[in-house]
PDB file of C-alpha atoms in Angstrom:
ATOM      1  CA  SER A 536     -26.824 -19.774  75.907  1.00  0.00           C
ATOM      2  CA  GLN A 537     -28.670 -17.123  77.875  1.00  0.00           C
ATOM      3  CA  GLN A 538     -26.448 -14.912  79.956  1.00  0.00           C
ATOM      4  CA  GLY A 539     -29.059 -13.236  82.015  1.00  0.00           C
ATOM      5  CA  GLU A 540     -32.142 -14.248  83.825  1.00  0.00           C
ATOM      6  CA  GLU A 541     -34.939 -11.822  84.532  1.00  0.00           C
ATOM      7  CA  ASP A 542     -37.113 -12.038  87.567  1.00  0.00           C
ATOM      8  CA  PRO A 543     -40.032 -12.191  87.767  1.00  0.00           C
ATOM      9  CA  GLN A 544     -41.003 -14.009  84.559  1.00  0.00           C
ATOM     10  CA  ALA A 545     -44.329 -12.199  84.590  1.00  0.00           C
ATOM     11  CA  LEU A 546     -45.677  -9.152  86.382  1.00  0.00           C
ATOM     12  CA  SER A 547     -49.183  -7.691  86.414  1.00  0.00           C
ATOM     13  CA  ILE A 548     -49.833  -4.277  87.974  1.00  0.00           C
ATOM     14  CA  GLN A 549     -52.399  -1.480  87.882  1.00  0.00           C
ATOM     15  CA  GLU A 550     -51.861   1.671  85.899  1.00  0.00           C
ATOM     16  CA  GLY A 551     -50.085   4.291  88.030  1.00  0.00           C
ATOM     17  CA  GLU A 552     -48.120   1.706  90.064  1.00  0.00           C
ATOM     18  CA  ASN A 553     -44.401   1.167  89.833  1.00  0.00           C
ATOM     19  CA  ALA A 554     -42.958  -1.938  88.168  1.00  0.00           C
ATOM     20  CA  THR A 555     -39.611  -3.419  89.162  1.00  0.00           C
ATOM     21  CA  MET A 556     -37.856  -6.171  87.292  1.00  0.00           C
ATOM     22  CA  ASN A 557     -34.480  -7.757  88.000  1.00  0.00           C
ATOM     23  CA  CYS A 558     -31.736  -9.213  85.864  1.00  0.00           C
ATOM     24  CA  SER A 559     -28.903 -11.472  86.979  1.00  0.00           C
ATOM     25  CA  TYR A 560     -25.930 -12.386  84.791  1.00  0.00           C
ATOM     26  CA  LYS A 561     -22.892 -14.585  84.985  1.00  0.00           C
ATOM     27  CA  THR A 562     -19.748 -13.028  83.491  1.00  0.00           C
ATOM     28  CA  SER A 563     -17.958  -9.729  83.658  1.00  0.00           C
ATOM     29  CA  ILE A 564     -19.579  -7.022  81.585  1.00  0.00           C
ATOM     30  CA  ASN A 565     -18.724  -3.827  79.770  1.00  0.00           C
ATOM     31  CA  ASN A 566     -22.333  -2.647  79.939  1.00  0.00           C
ATOM     32  CA  LEU A 567     -25.864  -3.807  80.497  1.00  0.00           C
ATOM     33  CA  GLN A 568     -28.791  -2.690  78.411  1.00  0.00           C
ATOM     34  CA  TRP A 569     -32.541  -2.955  78.716  1.00  0.00           C
ATOM     35  CA  TYR A 570     -34.814  -3.496  75.755  1.00  0.00           C
ATOM     36  CA  ARG A 571     -38.588  -3.518  75.404  1.00  0.00           C
ATOM     37  CA  GLN A 572     -40.523  -5.745  73.012  1.00  0.00           C
ATOM     38  CA  ASN A 573     -44.184  -5.165  72.301  1.00  0.00           C
ATOM     39  CA  SER A 574     -46.259  -8.181  71.300  1.00  0.00           C
ATOM     40  CA  GLY A 575     -45.110  -9.483  67.868  1.00  0.00           C
ATOM     41  CA  ARG A 576     -42.696  -6.619  67.219  1.00  0.00           C
ATOM     42  CA  GLY A 577     -38.958  -5.991  67.284  1.00  0.00           C
ATOM     43  CA  LEU A 578     -36.973  -4.771  70.284  1.00  0.00           C
ATOM     44  CA  VAL A 579     -36.543  -1.178  71.239  1.00  0.00           C
ATOM     45  CA  HIS A 580     -33.457  -0.022  73.189  1.00  0.00           C
ATOM     46  CA  LEU A 581     -34.457   1.694  76.464  1.00  0.00           C
ATOM     47  CA  ILE A 582     -31.339   2.423  78.494  1.00  0.00           C
ATOM     48  CA  LEU A 583     -27.671   1.480  78.822  1.00  0.00           C
ATOM     49  CA  ILE A 584     -25.629   1.417  82.047  1.00  0.00           C
ATOM     50  CA  ARG A 585     -21.876   0.959  82.020  1.00  0.00           C
ATOM     51  CA  SER A 586     -20.003  -1.266  84.431  1.00  0.00           C
ATOM     52  CA  ASN A 587     -18.571   1.766  86.284  1.00  0.00           C
ATOM     53  CA  GLU A 588     -22.044   3.256  86.839  1.00  0.00           C
ATOM     54  CA  ARG A 589     -24.352   2.341  89.654  1.00  0.00           C
ATOM     55  CA  GLU A 590     -27.560   4.132  88.711  1.00  0.00           C
ATOM     56  CA  LYS A 591     -29.036   5.808  85.673  1.00  0.00           C
ATOM     57  CA  HIS A 592     -32.314   7.560  84.905  1.00  0.00           C
ATOM     58  CA  SER A 593     -34.211   8.176  81.692  1.00  0.00           C
ATOM     59  CA  GLY A 594     -37.682   9.733  81.983  1.00  0.00           C
ATOM     60  CA  ARG A 595     -39.781   7.267  84.035  1.00  0.00           C
ATOM     61  CA  LEU A 596     -37.048   4.619  83.919  1.00  0.00           C
ATOM     62  CA  ARG A 597     -34.448   4.002  86.591  1.00  0.00           C
ATOM     63  CA  VAL A 598     -31.753   1.355  86.204  1.00  0.00           C
ATOM     64  CA  THR A 599     -29.344   0.189  88.889  1.00  0.00           C
ATOM     65  CA  LEU A 600     -26.322  -2.021  88.508  1.00  0.00           C
ATOM     66  CA  ASP A 601     -24.470  -3.989  91.200  1.00  0.00           C
ATOM     67  CA  THR A 602     -21.472  -5.616  89.573  1.00  0.00           C
ATOM     68  CA  SER A 603     -20.423  -7.320  92.792  1.00  0.00           C
ATOM     69  CA  LYS A 604     -23.729  -9.239  92.759  1.00  0.00           C
ATOM     70  CA  LYS A 605     -23.902  -9.386  88.948  1.00  0.00           C
ATOM     71  CA  SER A 606     -27.388  -7.972  88.958  1.00  0.00           C
ATOM     72  CA  SER A 607     -29.404  -5.060  87.681  1.00  0.00           C
ATOM     73  CA  SER A 608     -32.878  -3.753  88.220  1.00  0.00           C
ATOM     74  CA  LEU A 609     -35.237  -1.736  86.016  1.00  0.00           C
ATOM     75  CA  LEU A 610     -37.824   0.425  87.690  1.00  0.00           C
ATOM     76  CA  ILE A 611     -40.683   1.906  85.668  1.00  0.00           C
ATOM     77  CA  THR A 612     -42.508   4.542  87.669  1.00  0.00           C
ATOM     78  CA  ALA A 613     -46.127   5.602  87.218  1.00  0.00           C
ATOM     79  CA  SER A 614     -46.791   2.824  84.802  1.00  0.00           C
ATOM     80  CA  ARG A 615     -49.175   3.165  81.821  1.00  0.00           C
ATOM     81  CA  ALA A 616     -51.096   0.663  79.769  1.00  0.00           C
ATOM     82  CA  ALA A 617     -48.676   1.383  76.932  1.00  0.00           C
ATOM     83  CA  ASP A 618     -45.846  -0.013  79.055  1.00  0.00           C
ATOM     84  CA  THR A 619     -47.334  -3.510  78.597  1.00  0.00           C
ATOM     85  CA  ALA A 620     -44.562  -5.433  76.896  1.00  0.00           C
ATOM     86  CA  SER A 621     -41.738  -7.905  77.495  1.00  0.00           C
ATOM     87  CA  TYR A 622     -38.560  -6.407  78.974  1.00  0.00           C
ATOM     88  CA  PHE A 623     -35.148  -7.959  78.318  1.00  0.00           C
ATOM     89  CA  CYS A 624     -31.704  -7.262  79.814  1.00  0.00           C
ATOM     90  CA  ALA A 625     -28.740  -7.720  77.570  1.00  0.00           C
ATOM     91  CA  THR A 626     -25.108  -7.780  78.528  1.00  0.00           C
ATOM     92  CA  ARG A 627     -22.009  -6.905  76.550  1.00  0.00           C
ATOM     93  CA  PRO A 628     -18.899  -8.763  77.751  1.00  0.00           C
ATOM     94  CA  SER A 629     -15.961  -6.838  79.129  1.00  0.00           C
ATOM     95  CA  THR A 630     -13.429  -8.744  77.069  1.00  0.00           C
ATOM     96  CA  GLY A 631     -13.656  -9.925  73.506  1.00  0.00           C
ATOM     97  CA  GLY A 632     -16.963 -10.584  71.753  1.00  0.00           C
ATOM     98  CA  GLY A 633     -17.075  -7.377  69.683  1.00  0.00           C
ATOM     99  CA  ASN A 634     -20.464  -5.847  70.338  1.00  0.00           C
ATOM    100  CA  LYS A 635     -22.081  -9.207  70.999  1.00  0.00           C
ATOM    101  CA  LEU A 636     -25.112  -8.836  73.220  1.00  0.00           C
ATOM    102  CA  THR A 637     -26.422 -11.781  75.226  1.00  0.00           C
ATOM    103  CA  PHE A 638     -30.044 -11.441  76.169  1.00  0.00           C
ATOM    104  CA  GLY A 639     -31.900 -12.734  79.166  1.00  0.00           C
ATOM    105  CA  THR A 640     -35.135 -14.647  79.185  1.00  0.00           C
ATOM    106  CA  GLY A 641     -37.377 -11.540  79.731  1.00  0.00           C
ATOM    107  CA  THR A 642     -40.062 -10.273  82.023  1.00  0.00           C
ATOM    108  CA  GLN A 643     -43.592 -10.000  80.710  1.00  0.00           C
ATOM    109  CA  LEU A 644     -45.190  -6.851  82.162  1.00  0.00           C
ATOM    110  CA  LYS A 645     -48.914  -6.303  81.953  1.00  0.00           C
ATOM    111  CA  VAL A 646     -50.315  -2.917  83.057  1.00  0.00           C
ATOM    112  CA  GLU A 647     -54.053  -2.985  83.592  1.00  0.00           C
ATOM    113  CA  LEU A 648     -56.374   0.006  83.528  1.00  0.00           C
TER     114      LEU A 648
ATOM    115  CA  GLU B 577     -34.526   8.255  59.617  1.00  0.00           C
ATOM    116  CA  ALA B 578     -35.794   4.938  58.238  1.00  0.00           C
ATOM    117  CA  GLY B 579     -35.471   1.949  60.555  1.00  0.00           C
ATOM    118  CA  VAL B 580     -34.279  -1.576  59.898  1.00  0.00           C
ATOM    119  CA  ALA B 581     -36.418  -3.230  57.267  1.00  0.00           C
ATOM    120  CA  GLN B 582     -37.113  -6.945  57.078  1.00  0.00           C
ATOM    121  CA  SER B 583     -39.107  -9.118  54.755  1.00  0.00           C
ATOM    122  CA  PRO B 584     -41.174 -11.127  54.673  1.00  0.00           C
ATOM    123  CA  ARG B 585     -42.949 -10.499  57.986  1.00  0.00           C
ATOM    124  CA  TYR B 586     -44.419 -13.987  58.054  1.00  0.00           C
ATOM    125  CA  LYS B 587     -43.482 -17.257  56.436  1.00  0.00           C
ATOM    126  CA  ILE B 588     -44.999 -20.753  56.696  1.00  0.00           C
ATOM    127  CA  ILE B 589     -43.127 -23.668  55.164  1.00  0.00           C
ATOM    128  CA  GLU B 590     -42.963 -27.466  55.560  1.00  0.00           C
ATOM    129  CA  LYS B 591     -39.965 -29.151  57.057  1.00  0.00           C
ATOM    130  CA  ARG B 592     -37.125 -29.841  54.654  1.00  0.00           C
ATOM    131  CA  GLN B 593     -38.050 -26.853  52.538  1.00  0.00           C
ATOM    132  CA  SER B 594     -35.828 -23.804  52.065  1.00  0.00           C
ATOM    133  CA  VAL B 595     -36.507 -20.215  53.180  1.00  0.00           C
ATOM    134  CA  ALA B 596     -34.700 -16.902  52.918  1.00  0.00           C
ATOM    135  CA  PHE B 597     -35.073 -13.709  54.915  1.00  0.00           C
ATOM    136  CA  TRP B 598     -33.946 -10.266  53.835  1.00  0.00           C
ATOM    137  CA  CYS B 599     -32.709  -7.309  55.924  1.00  0.00           C
ATOM    138  CA  ASN B 600     -31.922  -3.762  55.057  1.00  0.00           C
ATOM    139  CA  PRO B 601     -30.133  -2.028  57.942  1.00  0.00           C
ATOM    140  CA  ILE B 602     -30.232   1.656  58.819  1.00  0.00           C
ATOM    141  CA  SER B 603     -28.243   3.679  56.295  1.00  0.00           C
ATOM    142  CA  GLY B 604     -24.632   4.033  57.313  1.00  0.00           C
ATOM    143  CA  HIS B 605     -24.678   1.303  59.922  1.00  0.00           C
ATOM    144  CA  ALA B 606     -21.638  -0.877  59.443  1.00  0.00           C
ATOM    145  CA  THR B 607     -22.580  -3.688  61.773  1.00  0.00           C
ATOM    146  CA  LEU B 608     -25.473  -6.058  61.101  1.00  0.00           C
ATOM    147  CA  TYR B 609     -26.760  -8.838  63.293  1.00  0.00           C
ATOM    148  CA  TRP B 610     -29.169 -11.788  62.873  1.00  0.00           C
ATOM    149  CA  TYR B 611     -30.917 -13.133  65.916  1.00  0.00           C
ATOM    150  CA  GLN B 612     -33.189 -16.077  66.481  1.00  0.00           C
ATOM    151  CA  GLN B 613     -35.943 -15.650  69.054  1.00  0.00           C
ATOM    152  CA  ILE B 614     -37.825 -18.772  70.033  1.00  0.00           C
ATOM    153  CA  LEU B 615     -41.191 -18.225  71.700  1.00  0.00           C
ATOM    154  CA  GLY B 616     -40.772 -17.417  75.364  1.00  0.00           C
ATOM    155  CA  GLN B 617     -37.067 -16.800  75.119  1.00  0.00           C
ATOM    156  CA  GLY B 618     -34.737 -13.897  74.603  1.00  0.00           C
ATOM    157  CA  PRO B 619     -33.058 -13.345  71.204  1.00  0.00           C
ATOM    158  CA  LYS B 620     -29.969 -15.433  70.486  1.00  0.00           C
ATOM    159  CA  LEU B 621     -27.285 -14.035  68.178  1.00  0.00           C
ATOM    160  CA  LEU B 622     -26.755 -16.184  65.090  1.00  0.00           C
ATOM    161  CA  ILE B 623     -24.268 -14.075  63.092  1.00  0.00           C
ATOM    162  CA  GLN B 624     -22.677 -10.626  63.227  1.00  0.00           C
ATOM    163  CA  PHE B 625     -21.243  -8.791  60.163  1.00  0.00           C
ATOM    164  CA  GLN B 626     -18.915  -5.838  60.168  1.00  0.00           C
ATOM    165  CA  ASN B 627     -19.413  -4.370  56.677  1.00  0.00           C
ATOM    166  CA  ASN B 628     -19.312  -7.507  54.513  1.00  0.00           C
ATOM    167  CA  GLY B 629     -17.087  -9.594  56.826  1.00  0.00           C
ATOM    168  CA  VAL B 630     -18.257 -12.064  59.465  1.00  0.00           C
ATOM    169  CA  VAL B 631     -17.273 -11.113  63.046  1.00  0.00           C
ATOM    170  CA  ASP B 632     -19.052 -13.860  64.954  1.00  0.00           C
ATOM    171  CA  ASP B 633     -20.992 -16.879  63.671  1.00  0.00           C
ATOM    172  CA  SER B 634     -20.246 -19.192  66.551  1.00  0.00           C
ATOM    173  CA  GLN B 635     -23.948 -19.933  67.240  1.00  0.00           C
ATOM    174  CA  LEU B 636     -25.013 -20.329  63.604  1.00  0.00           C
ATOM    175  CA  PRO B 637     -25.937 -23.992  62.725  1.00  0.00           C
ATOM    176  CA  LYS B 638     -23.776 -23.925  59.635  1.00  0.00           C
ATOM    177  CA  ASP B 639     -25.011 -27.310  58.367  1.00  0.00           C
ATOM    178  CA  ARG B 640     -28.351 -25.657  57.510  1.00  0.00           C
ATOM    179  CA  PHE B 641     -28.083 -21.904  58.030  1.00  0.00           C
ATOM    180  CA  SER B 642     -26.137 -19.457  55.841  1.00  0.00           C
ATOM    181  CA  ALA B 643     -25.962 -15.732  55.661  1.00  0.00           C
ATOM    182  CA  GLU B 644     -24.328 -13.161  53.467  1.00  0.00           C
ATOM    183  CA  ARG B 645     -23.866  -9.444  53.219  1.00  0.00           C
ATOM    184  CA  LEU B 646     -22.110  -9.137  49.912  1.00  0.00           C
ATOM    185  CA  LYS B 647     -22.005  -5.352  49.413  1.00  0.00           C
ATOM    186  CA  GLY B 648     -21.890  -4.487  53.077  1.00  0.00           C
ATOM    187  CA  VAL B 649     -25.425  -3.225  53.105  1.00  0.00           C
ATOM    188  CA  ASP B 650     -28.365  -5.639  52.706  1.00  0.00           C
ATOM    189  CA  SER B 651     -28.156  -9.140  54.164  1.00  0.00           C
ATOM    190  CA  THR B 652     -29.854 -12.433  53.497  1.00  0.00           C
ATOM    191  CA  LEU B 653     -30.277 -15.319  55.942  1.00  0.00           C
ATOM    192  CA  LYS B 654     -31.108 -18.713  54.501  1.00  0.00           C
ATOM    193  CA  ILE B 655     -32.235 -21.989  56.041  1.00  0.00           C
ATOM    194  CA  GLN B 656     -31.911 -25.164  53.980  1.00  0.00           C
ATOM    195  CA  PRO B 657     -33.433 -27.555  54.852  1.00  0.00           C
ATOM    196  CA  ALA B 658     -35.705 -26.288  57.624  1.00  0.00           C
ATOM    197  CA  LYS B 659     -36.534 -28.300  60.681  1.00  0.00           C
ATOM    198  CA  LEU B 660     -39.495 -28.043  63.024  1.00  0.00           C
ATOM    199  CA  GLU B 661     -37.260 -26.494  65.737  1.00  0.00           C
ATOM    200  CA  ASP B 662     -36.374 -23.586  63.422  1.00  0.00           C
ATOM    201  CA  SER B 663     -39.838 -22.130  64.095  1.00  0.00           C
ATOM    202  CA  ALA B 664     -39.038 -18.751  65.584  1.00  0.00           C
ATOM    203  CA  VAL B 665     -38.863 -15.019  64.936  1.00  0.00           C
ATOM    204  CA  TYR B 666     -35.753 -14.032  63.080  1.00  0.00           C
ATOM    205  CA  LEU B 667     -34.626 -10.478  63.997  1.00  0.00           C
ATOM    206  CA  CYS B 668     -32.193  -8.307  62.173  1.00  0.00           C
ATOM    207  CA  ALA B 669     -30.449  -5.475  63.898  1.00  0.00           C
ATOM    208  CA  SER B 670     -27.836  -2.930  63.045  1.00  0.00           C
ATOM    209  CA  SER B 671     -25.475  -0.598  64.841  1.00  0.00           C
ATOM    210  CA  LEU B 672     -23.375   2.334  63.716  1.00  0.00           C
ATOM    211  CA  ARG B 673     -20.081   0.572  64.233  1.00  0.00           C
ATOM    212  CA  GLN B 674     -18.809  -2.586  65.822  1.00  0.00           C
ATOM    213  CA  GLY B 675     -18.331  -0.898  69.154  1.00  0.00           C
ATOM    214  CA  GLY B 676     -21.565   0.947  68.871  1.00  0.00           C
ATOM    215  CA  ASP B 677     -23.539   0.125  71.966  1.00  0.00           C
ATOM    216  CA  THR B 678     -27.109   0.610  70.786  1.00  0.00           C
ATOM    217  CA  GLN B 679     -28.567  -1.942  68.408  1.00  0.00           C
ATOM    218  CA  TYR B 680     -31.631  -1.026  66.365  1.00  0.00           C
ATOM    219  CA  PHE B 681     -33.932  -3.946  65.569  1.00  0.00           C
ATOM    220  CA  GLY B 682     -36.255  -4.617  62.664  1.00  0.00           C
ATOM    221  CA  PRO B 683     -39.778  -5.916  63.125  1.00  0.00           C
ATOM    222  CA  GLY B 684     -38.657  -9.537  62.517  1.00  0.00           C
ATOM    223  CA  THR B 685     -39.819 -12.395  60.376  1.00  0.00           C
ATOM    224  CA  ARG B 686     -42.040 -14.993  62.056  1.00  0.00           C
ATOM    225  CA  LEU B 687     -41.206 -18.439  60.604  1.00  0.00           C
ATOM    226  CA  THR B 688     -43.452 -21.398  61.179  1.00  0.00           C
ATOM    227  CA  VAL B 689     -42.187 -24.826  60.069  1.00  0.00           C
ATOM    228  CA  LEU B 690     -44.852 -27.480  59.737  1.00  0.00           C
TER     229      LEU B 690
END
């Protein structure tokens, strides 16, 4: 079963604009990760935020985590055409499950020139 | 550093046939995962290996799917017999250790069952 749900399902913006996508999940987590998947290719790890962190930055990426609301957001600033991809959040449970990641349904981002 | 290798990249079979996918993880990575990604959905974990032992196969349809990692390195995922609903991309991933947070994914094998 899918743990997380991303919102929106699809997002289309102009190059240079910011893109924000959200993830909601259901159970307690150890960490939450964001992955990017280009069309027809495997997933690439972008950023990880732990349950005791509220915000994290990596280059043009900013991730926030609100464990009280069981939600996270990914902000991509100054978007580029190369950012066009599907973005997935994935959660690791706080108890048990080894390193099992449960992925959300994804947000399809299209950045137009 | 070489990434996760998978083969074949594409496979088309008819229902009730058998198919096998191969994965070679990043050198030194103890943990290996197989995921199924149906079009429009996120990846779903099928099986997780720690070295050559199974850690989690709770979502593996064991009546038709099997996987092995005999020497703790390469892995093979088999479907026998295939059903139409098995059409998906099969992704292999590896991580340095069981508690390693970052998983590195291969390009996947796109399976079409006709």
